[in-house]
XYZ file of C-alpha atoms in Angstrom:
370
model
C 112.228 -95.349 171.602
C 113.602 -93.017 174.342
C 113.634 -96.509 176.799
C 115.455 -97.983 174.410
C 118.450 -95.494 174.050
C 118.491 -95.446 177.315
C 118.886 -98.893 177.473
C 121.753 -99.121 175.267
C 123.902 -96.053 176.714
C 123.439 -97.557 179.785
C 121.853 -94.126 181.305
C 121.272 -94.545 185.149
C 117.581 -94.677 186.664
C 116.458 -93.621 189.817
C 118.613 -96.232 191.641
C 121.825 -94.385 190.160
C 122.503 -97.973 187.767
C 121.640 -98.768 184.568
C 121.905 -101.704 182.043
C 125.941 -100.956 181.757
C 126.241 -101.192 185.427
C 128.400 -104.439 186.706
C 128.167 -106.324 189.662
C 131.227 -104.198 191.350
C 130.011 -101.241 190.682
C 126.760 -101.614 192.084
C 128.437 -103.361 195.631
C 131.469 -100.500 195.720
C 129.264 -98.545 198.218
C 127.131 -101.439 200.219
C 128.031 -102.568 204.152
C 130.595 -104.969 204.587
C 129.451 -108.511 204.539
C 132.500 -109.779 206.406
C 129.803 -110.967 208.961
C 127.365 -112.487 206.153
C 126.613 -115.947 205.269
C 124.763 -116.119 201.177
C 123.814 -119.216 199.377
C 123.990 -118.856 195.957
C 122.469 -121.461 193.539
C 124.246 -122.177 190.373
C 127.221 -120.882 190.952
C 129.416 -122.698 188.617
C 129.474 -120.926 186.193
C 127.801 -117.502 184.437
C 126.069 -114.838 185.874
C 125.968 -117.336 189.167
C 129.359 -117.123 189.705
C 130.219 -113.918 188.751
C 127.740 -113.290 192.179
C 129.328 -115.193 194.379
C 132.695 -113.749 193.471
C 131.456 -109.931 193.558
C 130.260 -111.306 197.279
C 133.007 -113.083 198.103
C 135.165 -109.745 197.160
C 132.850 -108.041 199.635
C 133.555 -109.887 202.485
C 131.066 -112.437 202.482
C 131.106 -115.964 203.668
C 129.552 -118.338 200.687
C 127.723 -121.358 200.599
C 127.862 -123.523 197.013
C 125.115 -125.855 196.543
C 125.740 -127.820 193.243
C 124.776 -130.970 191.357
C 128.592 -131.279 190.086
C 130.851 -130.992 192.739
C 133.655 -130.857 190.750
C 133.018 -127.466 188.762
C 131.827 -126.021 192.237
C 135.255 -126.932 194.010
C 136.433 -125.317 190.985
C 134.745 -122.196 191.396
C 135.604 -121.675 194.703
C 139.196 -122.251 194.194
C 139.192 -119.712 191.130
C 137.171 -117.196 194.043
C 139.914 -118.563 196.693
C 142.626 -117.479 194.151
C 141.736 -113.976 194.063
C 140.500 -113.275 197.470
C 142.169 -115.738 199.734
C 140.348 -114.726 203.169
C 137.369 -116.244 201.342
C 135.348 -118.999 203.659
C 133.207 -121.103 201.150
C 131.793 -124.319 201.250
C 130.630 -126.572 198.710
C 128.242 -128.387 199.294
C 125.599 -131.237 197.059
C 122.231 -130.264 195.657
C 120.265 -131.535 192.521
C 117.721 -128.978 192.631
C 115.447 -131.085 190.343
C 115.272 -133.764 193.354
C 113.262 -132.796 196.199
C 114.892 -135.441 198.125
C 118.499 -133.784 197.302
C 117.073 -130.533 198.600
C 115.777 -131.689 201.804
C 119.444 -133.672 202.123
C 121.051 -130.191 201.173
C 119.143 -128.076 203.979
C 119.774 -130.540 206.865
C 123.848 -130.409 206.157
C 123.484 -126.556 205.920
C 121.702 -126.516 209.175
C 124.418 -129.142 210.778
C 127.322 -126.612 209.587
C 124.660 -124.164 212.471
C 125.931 -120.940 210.694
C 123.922 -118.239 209.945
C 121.778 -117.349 206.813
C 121.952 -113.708 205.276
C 120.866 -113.954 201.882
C 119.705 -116.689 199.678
C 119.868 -116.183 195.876
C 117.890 -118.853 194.260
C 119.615 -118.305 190.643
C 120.229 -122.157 189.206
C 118.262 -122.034 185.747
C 117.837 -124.769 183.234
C 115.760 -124.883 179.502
C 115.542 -128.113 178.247
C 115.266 -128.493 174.753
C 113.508 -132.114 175.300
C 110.744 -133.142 177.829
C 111.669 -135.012 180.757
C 110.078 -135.740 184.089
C 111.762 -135.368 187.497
C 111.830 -138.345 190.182
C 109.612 -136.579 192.218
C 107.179 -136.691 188.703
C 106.974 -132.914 187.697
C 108.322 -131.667 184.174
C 112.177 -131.283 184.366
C 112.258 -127.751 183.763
C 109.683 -126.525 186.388
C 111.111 -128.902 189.019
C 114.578 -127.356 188.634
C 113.431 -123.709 187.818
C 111.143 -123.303 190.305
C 109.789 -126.211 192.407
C 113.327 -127.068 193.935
C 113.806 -123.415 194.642
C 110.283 -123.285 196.294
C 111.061 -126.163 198.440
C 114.696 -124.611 199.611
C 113.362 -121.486 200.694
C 110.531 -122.478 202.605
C 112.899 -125.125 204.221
C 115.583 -122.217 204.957
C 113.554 -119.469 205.433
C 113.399 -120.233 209.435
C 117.077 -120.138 209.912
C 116.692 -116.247 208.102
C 114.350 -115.592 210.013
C 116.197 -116.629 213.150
C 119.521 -114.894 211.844
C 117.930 -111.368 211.171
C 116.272 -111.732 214.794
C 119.495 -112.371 216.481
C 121.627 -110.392 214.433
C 118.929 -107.607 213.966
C 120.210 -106.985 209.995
C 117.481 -107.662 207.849
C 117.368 -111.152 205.438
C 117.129 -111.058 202.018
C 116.210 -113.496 198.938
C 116.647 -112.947 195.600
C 115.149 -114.775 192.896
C 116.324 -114.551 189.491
C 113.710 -114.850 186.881
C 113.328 -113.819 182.848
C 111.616 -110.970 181.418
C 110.614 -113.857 179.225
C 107.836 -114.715 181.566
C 105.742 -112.455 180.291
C 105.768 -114.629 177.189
C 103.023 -117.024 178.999
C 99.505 -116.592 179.269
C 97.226 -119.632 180.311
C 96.534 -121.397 183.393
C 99.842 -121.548 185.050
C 98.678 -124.970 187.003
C 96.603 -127.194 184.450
C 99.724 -125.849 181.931
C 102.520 -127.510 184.129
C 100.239 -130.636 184.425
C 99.951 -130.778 180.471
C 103.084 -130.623 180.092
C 104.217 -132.663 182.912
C 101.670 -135.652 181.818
C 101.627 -135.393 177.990
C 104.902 -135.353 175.836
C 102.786 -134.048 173.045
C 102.039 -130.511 174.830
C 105.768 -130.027 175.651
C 107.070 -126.727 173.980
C 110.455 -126.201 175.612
C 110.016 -122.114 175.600
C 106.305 -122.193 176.731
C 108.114 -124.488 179.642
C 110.792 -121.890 180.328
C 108.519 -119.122 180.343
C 106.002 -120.903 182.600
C 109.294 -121.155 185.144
C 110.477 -117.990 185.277
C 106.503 -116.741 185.502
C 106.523 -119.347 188.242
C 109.495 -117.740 190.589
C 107.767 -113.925 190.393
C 104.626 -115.312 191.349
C 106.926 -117.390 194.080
C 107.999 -113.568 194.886
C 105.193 -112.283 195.525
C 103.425 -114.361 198.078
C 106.629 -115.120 199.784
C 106.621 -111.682 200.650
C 102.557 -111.043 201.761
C 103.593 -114.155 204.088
C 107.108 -112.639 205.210
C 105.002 -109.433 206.194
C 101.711 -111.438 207.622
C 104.350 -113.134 209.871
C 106.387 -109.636 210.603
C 109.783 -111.189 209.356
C 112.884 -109.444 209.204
C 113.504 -110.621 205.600
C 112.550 -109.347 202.432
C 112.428 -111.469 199.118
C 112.742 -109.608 195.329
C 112.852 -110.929 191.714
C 115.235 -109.868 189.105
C 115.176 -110.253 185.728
C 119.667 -109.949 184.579
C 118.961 -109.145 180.806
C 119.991 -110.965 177.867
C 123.576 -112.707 178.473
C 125.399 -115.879 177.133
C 125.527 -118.010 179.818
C 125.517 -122.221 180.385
C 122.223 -122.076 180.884
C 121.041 -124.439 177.764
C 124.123 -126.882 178.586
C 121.883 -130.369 178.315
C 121.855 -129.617 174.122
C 125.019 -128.316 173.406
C 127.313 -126.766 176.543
C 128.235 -123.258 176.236
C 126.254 -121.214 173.947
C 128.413 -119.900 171.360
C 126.749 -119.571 167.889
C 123.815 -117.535 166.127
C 121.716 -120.461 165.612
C 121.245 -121.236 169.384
C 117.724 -120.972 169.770
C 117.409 -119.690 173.390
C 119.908 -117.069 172.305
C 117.629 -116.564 169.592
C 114.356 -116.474 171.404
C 116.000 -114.360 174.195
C 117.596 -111.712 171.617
C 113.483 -111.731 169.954
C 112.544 -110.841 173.636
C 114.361 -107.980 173.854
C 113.411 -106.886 170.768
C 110.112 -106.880 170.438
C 109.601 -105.317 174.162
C 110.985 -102.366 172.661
C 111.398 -101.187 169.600
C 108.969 -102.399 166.817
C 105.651 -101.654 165.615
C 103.018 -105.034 164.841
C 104.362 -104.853 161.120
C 107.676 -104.422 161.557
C 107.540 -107.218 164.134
C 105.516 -109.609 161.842
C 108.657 -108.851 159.250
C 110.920 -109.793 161.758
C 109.565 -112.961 162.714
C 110.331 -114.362 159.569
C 114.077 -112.831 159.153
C 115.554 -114.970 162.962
C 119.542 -113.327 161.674
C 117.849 -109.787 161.385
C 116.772 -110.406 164.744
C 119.674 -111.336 166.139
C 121.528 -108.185 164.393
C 119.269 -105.895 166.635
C 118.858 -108.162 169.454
C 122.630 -108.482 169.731
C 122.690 -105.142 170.617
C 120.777 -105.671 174.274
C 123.154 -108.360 174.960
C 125.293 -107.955 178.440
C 128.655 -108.969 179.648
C 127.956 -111.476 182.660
C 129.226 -108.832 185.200
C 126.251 -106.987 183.768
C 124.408 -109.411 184.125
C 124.850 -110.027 187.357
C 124.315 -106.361 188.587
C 120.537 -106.482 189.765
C 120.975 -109.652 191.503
C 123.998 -107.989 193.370
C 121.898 -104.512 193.484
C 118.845 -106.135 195.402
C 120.532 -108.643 197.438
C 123.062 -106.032 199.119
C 122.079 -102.051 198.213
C 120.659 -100.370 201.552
C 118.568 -98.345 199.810
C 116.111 -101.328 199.370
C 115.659 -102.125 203.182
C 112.072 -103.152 204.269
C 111.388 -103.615 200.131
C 110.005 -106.796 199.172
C 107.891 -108.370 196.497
C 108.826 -105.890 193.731
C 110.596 -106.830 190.747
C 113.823 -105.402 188.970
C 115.391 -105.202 186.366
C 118.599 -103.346 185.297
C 118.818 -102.221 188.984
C 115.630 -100.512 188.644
C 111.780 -101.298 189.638
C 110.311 -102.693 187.063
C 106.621 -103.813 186.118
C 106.038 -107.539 185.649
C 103.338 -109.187 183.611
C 99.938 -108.539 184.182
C 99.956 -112.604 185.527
C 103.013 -112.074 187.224
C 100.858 -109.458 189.233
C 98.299 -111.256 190.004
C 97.838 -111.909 193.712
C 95.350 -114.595 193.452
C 97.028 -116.975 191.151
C 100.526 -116.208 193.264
C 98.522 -117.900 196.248
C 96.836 -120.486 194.000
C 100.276 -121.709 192.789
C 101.739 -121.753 196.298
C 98.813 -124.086 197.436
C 99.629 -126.186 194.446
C 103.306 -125.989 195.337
C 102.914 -127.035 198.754
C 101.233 -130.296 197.519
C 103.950 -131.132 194.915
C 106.428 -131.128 197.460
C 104.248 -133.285 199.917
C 104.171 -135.558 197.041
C 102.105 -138.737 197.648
C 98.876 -139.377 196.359
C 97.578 -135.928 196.299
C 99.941 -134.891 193.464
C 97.702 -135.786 190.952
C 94.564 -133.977 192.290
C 96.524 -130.750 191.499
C 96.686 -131.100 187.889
C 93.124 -132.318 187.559
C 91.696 -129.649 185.538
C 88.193 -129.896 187.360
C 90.130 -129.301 190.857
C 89.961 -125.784 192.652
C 92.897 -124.776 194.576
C 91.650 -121.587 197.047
């Protein structure tokens, strides 16, 4: 109970933030970034954007990868409006292609500019199943197989930048505190659901995502340190906001009944206050929920606060592989934590992008990935 007061008076933790704390606030004391280059995925709109402006207002210069061109040439000229010193380019990427991404990293590398900080925060739930072109369930592809792909095709060029530059990388992925609703085998589960319509549940797929980018987090960074890089990589989890995130059903979420919403409010919720019986009663009452769940919702410069926090605070130099949440260290699930099943995944990762023949050996429930 006394986390949860906390939570909703917004009372600072050990990293001087809290839940109330906004992406300004938590940049009003970080270097200048005049001399930084950041991609930011998803950046059109949200808790995306509200990053790249708080970075943009910093100093830094910004890189917009998008599938609609349009709404990013939009969002940089609402950034340009307000700070216009602002370099930004725009540039294509359908993150559920593999293709797109490879086509995205070679013009980034043609532009030969450097590569600060890479915040891998696109995020899609799609209410119906769908398969990629590269034949991977939509929502993993997008979520977390196009990110894995773009930052082990970038991750030389930080690597490179923080050697010549000598000020240290950073990624940030941006994940859900709703991955700790899965449990299961994270592989066979995206091959069920990738192969068979039937086991599609579109939050089991969204969870299985987000559980996907901590695990993403975590051996990123044992390989970062095995290979004595100058970059760090972290995984934040922004809280409960109303972004465009469920935009294939019905654009901007805006009413009680949207499930996400819904399931997101639950989250929040049950993490927190409730006993078993109380949360049994609550299952069955969704508006009750929502009453009480309303109450954890943030503003979207909230929201964007730990994403801001980890990708620019000095304070977190040489930090990597931890997760946060209201600009705090926070725990993960007990699978996001596990080191052996972050390295399983990543071998299983490396094959989907290879794609070929092999794909299918990885989802063959009798095959062993060390």
């Amino acid at each position: 109970m006394l986390e949860t007061v906390k939570y909703l008076i917004g009372s600072p933790g050990p990293s001087g933030h809290g839940s109330k704390s906004t992406a300004e606030q938590v940049t009003e004391n970080c270097p200048n970034l005049r001399s930084f280059t950041a991609i930011i995925t998803g950046a059109t709109s949200g808790i995306g954007a509200e990053t790249a402006r708080v970075l943009a207002k910093r100093g830094a210069r910004l890189v917009l990868p998008a599938r609609n061109l349009k709404a990013a040439v939009e969002a940089k000229a609402r950034i340009v409006s307000e700070f216009p010193d602002s370099e930004i380019f725009v540039l294509a990427l359908d993150l559920s292609s593999l293709n797109s991404v490879r086509s995205f990293v070679a013009e980034f590398i043609s532009l030969n500019l450097p590569l600060n900080l890479l915040i891998n925060n696109a995020g899609k739930f799609s209410y119906e199943h769908a398969i990629s072109d590269d034949g991977i369930e939509m929502t993993f592809a997008t979520n977390y197989l196009g990110h894995f792909l773009l930052t082990k095709q970038l991750v030389k060029k930080m690597i490179e930048t923080a050697k010549t530059t000598g000020v240290q990388g950073r990624i940030v992925n941006v994940s859900s505190g709703i991955h700790s609703w899965f449990s299961g085998d994270v592989i066979r589960s995206v091959g069920e659901i990738t192969r068979n319509k039937s086991w599609y549940d579109a939050t089991r797929a969204y969870a299985l995502s987000k559980l996907a980018n901590v695990l993403h987090t975590k051996e990123l960074a044992h390989r970062l340190k095995q290979m004595e890089a100058n970059v760090t990589v972290n995984c934040v989890h922004p809280g409960i906001v109303k972004t465009r995130l469920t935009r294939d059903r019905e654009g901007l979420v805006t009413g009680h009944h949207n499930n996400l919403l819904k399931l997101s409010l639950y989250y929040a919720v049950t993490q927190t206050l409730y006993s078993t019986s109380e949360l049994f009663m609550l299952k069955k009452h969704a508006d009750l929920v929502f009453f009480f769940g309303s109450k954890f919702v943030k503003t979207i410069p909230q929201a964007a606060a730990t994403t801001c926090y980890v990708a620019t605070n000095p304070r977190l130099k040489n930090v990597s592989g931890k997760y946060f949440a209201d600009c705090n260290e926070a725990s993960p699930s007990k699978l996001g934590s596990n080191s052996t099943e972050a390295a399983r995944l990543w071998s299983a990762s490396e094959i989907m992008v290879s794609g070929g023949s092999k794909l299918a050996a990885v989802f063959d429930p009798f095959n062993e990935l060390d």
